[in-house]
Amino acid sequence: MKYLPLNAGIFIQNRKRFVERMDKNAIAIFNSNDELPYNGDAIHRFKQNADLVWLTGIEQEDTMLILFPGNPDPKYREVLVLVRPNELKEKWDGHRLRVKEATAISGITTIVWLDVLDGVLQPWIHLADLIYLNTNENDRKANLIPVRDYRYAEMMRSRYPVHQYKRSAVILKDLRAVKTVLEVEVIQKAIDITEVAFRRLLGFIKPGVMEYEIEAEIVHSFLSQRATGEAYSSIIASGDRARTLHYVENNRECKDREMVLMDFGAGYGNYCADLTRTVPVNGKFTKRQKIVYNACLHLHHFAASILKPGISIVEYTDKVGAEATSIFQKIGLLKKSDIKNEDPDNRAYRKYLYHGISHHLGIDVHDLGTRTAPIKAGMVFTIEPGIYIEEEQMGVRIENNFWITKNGNKDLMKNIPITVDEIESLMKKR
C-alpha cells in the first residue's frame, strides 16, 4: 500500500458495530473478491471487497473474516483468515501478510491460514444456529458474474442445508452509511490530497492543453501524495463534452473560451473523495458562463442548506428541483409555459439537470445507503448540481463532500476554491 497505516480502531469499531446487530448464536462469514484475469496471462489490479475492507482493512486476496461472538472459546470469536505466505509465489507477486502485520492493520489477534480453515470452521458452524452470508446489495451494482460471495453462499447452503441463513448486507447497508469520526478523518485525507491536485490544475490549464494532460497531472499529484490513485476514472470534459456525465475518453483539446468540467477524487486508505469543478480554459469566464456557473453555485448552496438529518434523498431532490425550476427561469432556460405544462414525472428542469443531486460517499464512491429513509447524522454525501445546455454546448457541475452532523452538515471541501473570483484569481497567477 502507498498510504500510511490507518488507525486499526476504525476496523475494531466497525466490527463491534456489526456484532452488536447480529442475532444470538449466529456466525458471519465474509470473503475477499476474486482476482480477475484479462488478456494473456495477466490479471486486473486486485480490488478488495468493500465490506471486508470496512471490517478489517485487509487488501490482500484470498482473505476471509469470521465473526462468531457466541463461540465458547473467546480466542475464536473473531478470526482473520489469510493465505499462507509462499516463498515461490512471493518471488513473482511480492510480499504477503504475516500474522503480526495483519494484526497491526485489522486489530484481530487470531489468524488462521486458509489451507487449514475447513477443519476449524466446520465445528463452529455446528455450534451456530444461524449463518450470515455476504452479498453485494449496492443498488447501483451492474455485475452479473457469479462472484465469490455468491459461489460461497451456494456452497454453504449445499453443505449445511438445515441451518438458518441471513444477509449481512442488510446490516451493512445501515452501518456503512453512517461513518465514525475515524472514518471521516480518512475521507478528509483523501479530500486534502484532491485539493492539492485541483490547485495544481488551476496553474496548469490553458488553451491548447489536452484533456489527457490534465488527467496526467491529477494522477501525478495523487501518487506523489501517497494516494492509492484515482478513486474512480477521472472525467475531464471540455466544451460540449461536459454534458456527457460519464465522459472518460479525455482525448480532446481544451480550447479558448470553452470551460472544462473536471470530476475527480483521490482514493486513500480505501476511502474516496469526489470533487467536481468547472473552470474557464483561458482563466476568465465569459459573461454567460459566469451567469450559468453562479446559478449552479446557487443550487449547490441551496442544497447544502437543506441536507440535514431527517430529510430523505427523495424529498431533498424534489426541493432542489423546485429551486432549479425557479433559477432556470431566471437565466432564460425555462419559460412559464414550460413549467405550467410540465409532466409531473419528468419535470421541465430535468432538461437541463438530468441526474441526482447527492449520493452516499465512503469506501465506495457511490457508497451503500438508502434513498428513502430519513438521513442520519454521520452520513457523508456529495452535493453536485449541474446545468447542461445543449443549445449552448455548455455543461457546468459543482461538487463538494459533506458530513452530516446532528446540528446540520459540514463541508469537508470548504477550503477548495469554488467561486468565480477565487478560480479566476488563482488561474491569473499561473
CSV table of N, CA and C in Angstrom, one decimal, residues 5-17 54-57 103-108 180-183 185-186 271:
chain,number,residue,atom,x,y,z
A,5,PRO,N,-0.1,3.7,7.3
A,5,PRO,CA,-1.0,2.8,8.1
A,5,PRO,C,-2.1,3.6,8.7
A,6,LEU,N,-3.4,3.1,8.6
A,6,LEU,CA,-4.5,3.7,9.2
A,6,LEU,C,-4.6,3.2,10.7
A,7,ASN,N,-5.4,3.9,11.4
A,7,ASN,CA,-5.7,3.6,12.8
A,7,ASN,C,-6.6,2.3,12.8
A,8,ALA,N,-6.1,1.2,13.4
A,8,ALA,CA,-6.8,0.0,13.5
A,8,ALA,C,-8.1,0.1,14.2
A,9,GLY,N,-8.2,1.2,15.0
A,9,GLY,CA,-9.5,1.4,15.7
A,9,GLY,C,-10.7,1.6,14.8
A,10,ILE,N,-10.4,2.0,13.5
A,10,ILE,CA,-11.5,2.1,12.5
A,10,ILE,C,-12.2,0.8,12.4
A,11,PHE,N,-11.4,-0.3,12.2
A,11,PHE,CA,-12.0,-1.6,11.9
A,11,PHE,C,-12.4,-2.3,13.1
A,12,ILE,N,-11.8,-2.0,14.3
A,12,ILE,CA,-12.3,-2.6,15.5
A,12,ILE,C,-13.7,-2.0,15.8
A,13,GLN,N,-13.9,-0.7,15.7
A,13,GLN,CA,-15.2,-0.1,15.9
A,13,GLN,C,-16.2,-0.7,14.9
A,14,ASN,N,-15.8,-0.9,13.6
A,14,ASN,CA,-16.8,-1.3,12.6
A,14,ASN,C,-17.2,-2.8,12.9
A,15,ARG,N,-16.3,-3.6,13.3
A,15,ARG,CA,-16.7,-5.0,13.7
A,15,ARG,C,-17.6,-5.0,14.9
A,16,LYS,N,-17.3,-4.2,15.9
A,16,LYS,CA,-18.1,-4.1,17.1
A,16,LYS,C,-19.5,-3.7,16.7
A,17,ARG,N,-19.7,-2.7,15.8
A,17,ARG,CA,-21.0,-2.2,15.4
A,17,ARG,C,-21.7,-3.4,14.7
A,54,TRP,N,-14.0,-2.7,5.0
A,54,TRP,CA,-14.7,-1.9,6.0
A,54,TRP,C,-14.5,-2.6,7.4
A,55,LEU,N,-14.5,-3.9,7.4
A,55,LEU,CA,-14.4,-4.7,8.7
A,55,LEU,C,-13.0,-5.0,9.1
A,56,THR,N,-12.0,-5.0,8.2
A,56,THR,CA,-10.7,-5.4,8.5
A,56,THR,C,-9.6,-4.5,8.1
A,57,GLY,N,-9.7,-3.8,7.0
A,57,GLY,CA,-8.6,-3.0,6.5
A,57,GLY,C,-7.7,-3.8,5.6
A,103,THR,N,-2.4,-8.3,12.1
A,103,THR,CA,-3.0,-7.9,13.4
A,103,THR,C,-2.8,-6.3,13.5
A,104,ALA,N,-1.7,-5.8,13.1
A,104,ALA,CA,-1.5,-4.4,13.2
A,104,ALA,C,-2.5,-3.6,12.4
A,105,ILE,N,-2.8,-4.1,11.2
A,105,ILE,CA,-3.8,-3.5,10.3
A,105,ILE,C,-5.2,-3.6,10.8
A,106,SER,N,-5.6,-4.8,11.2
A,106,SER,CA,-7.0,-5.0,11.5
A,106,SER,C,-7.4,-5.0,13.0
A,107,GLY,N,-6.4,-5.2,13.8
A,107,GLY,CA,-6.7,-5.3,15.3
A,107,GLY,C,-7.2,-6.7,15.7
A,108,ILE,N,-7.2,-7.6,14.7
A,108,ILE,CA,-7.6,-9.0,15.0
A,108,ILE,C,-6.3,-9.8,15.4
A,180,THR,N,-18.0,6.7,11.2
A,180,THR,CA,-17.4,7.1,12.5
A,180,THR,C,-16.5,8.3,12.3
A,181,VAL,N,-16.1,8.9,13.4
A,181,VAL,CA,-15.2,10.0,13.3
A,181,VAL,C,-13.9,9.6,12.7
A,182,LEU,N,-13.4,8.4,13.0
A,182,LEU,CA,-12.2,7.9,12.5
A,182,LEU,C,-12.3,7.7,11.0
A,183,GLU,N,-13.4,7.3,10.5
A,183,GLU,CA,-13.6,7.1,9.0
A,183,GLU,C,-13.6,8.4,8.3
A,185,GLU,N,-12.0,11.1,9.2
A,185,GLU,CA,-10.7,11.5,9.1
A,185,GLU,C,-9.9,11.0,7.9
A,186,VAL,N,-10.2,9.8,7.5
A,186,VAL,CA,-9.5,9.2,6.3
A,186,VAL,C,-10.1,9.8,5.1
A,271,TYR,N,-10.8,4.8,1.2
A,271,TYR,CA,-11.9,5.7,1.2
A,271,TYR,C,-11.7,6.7,0.1
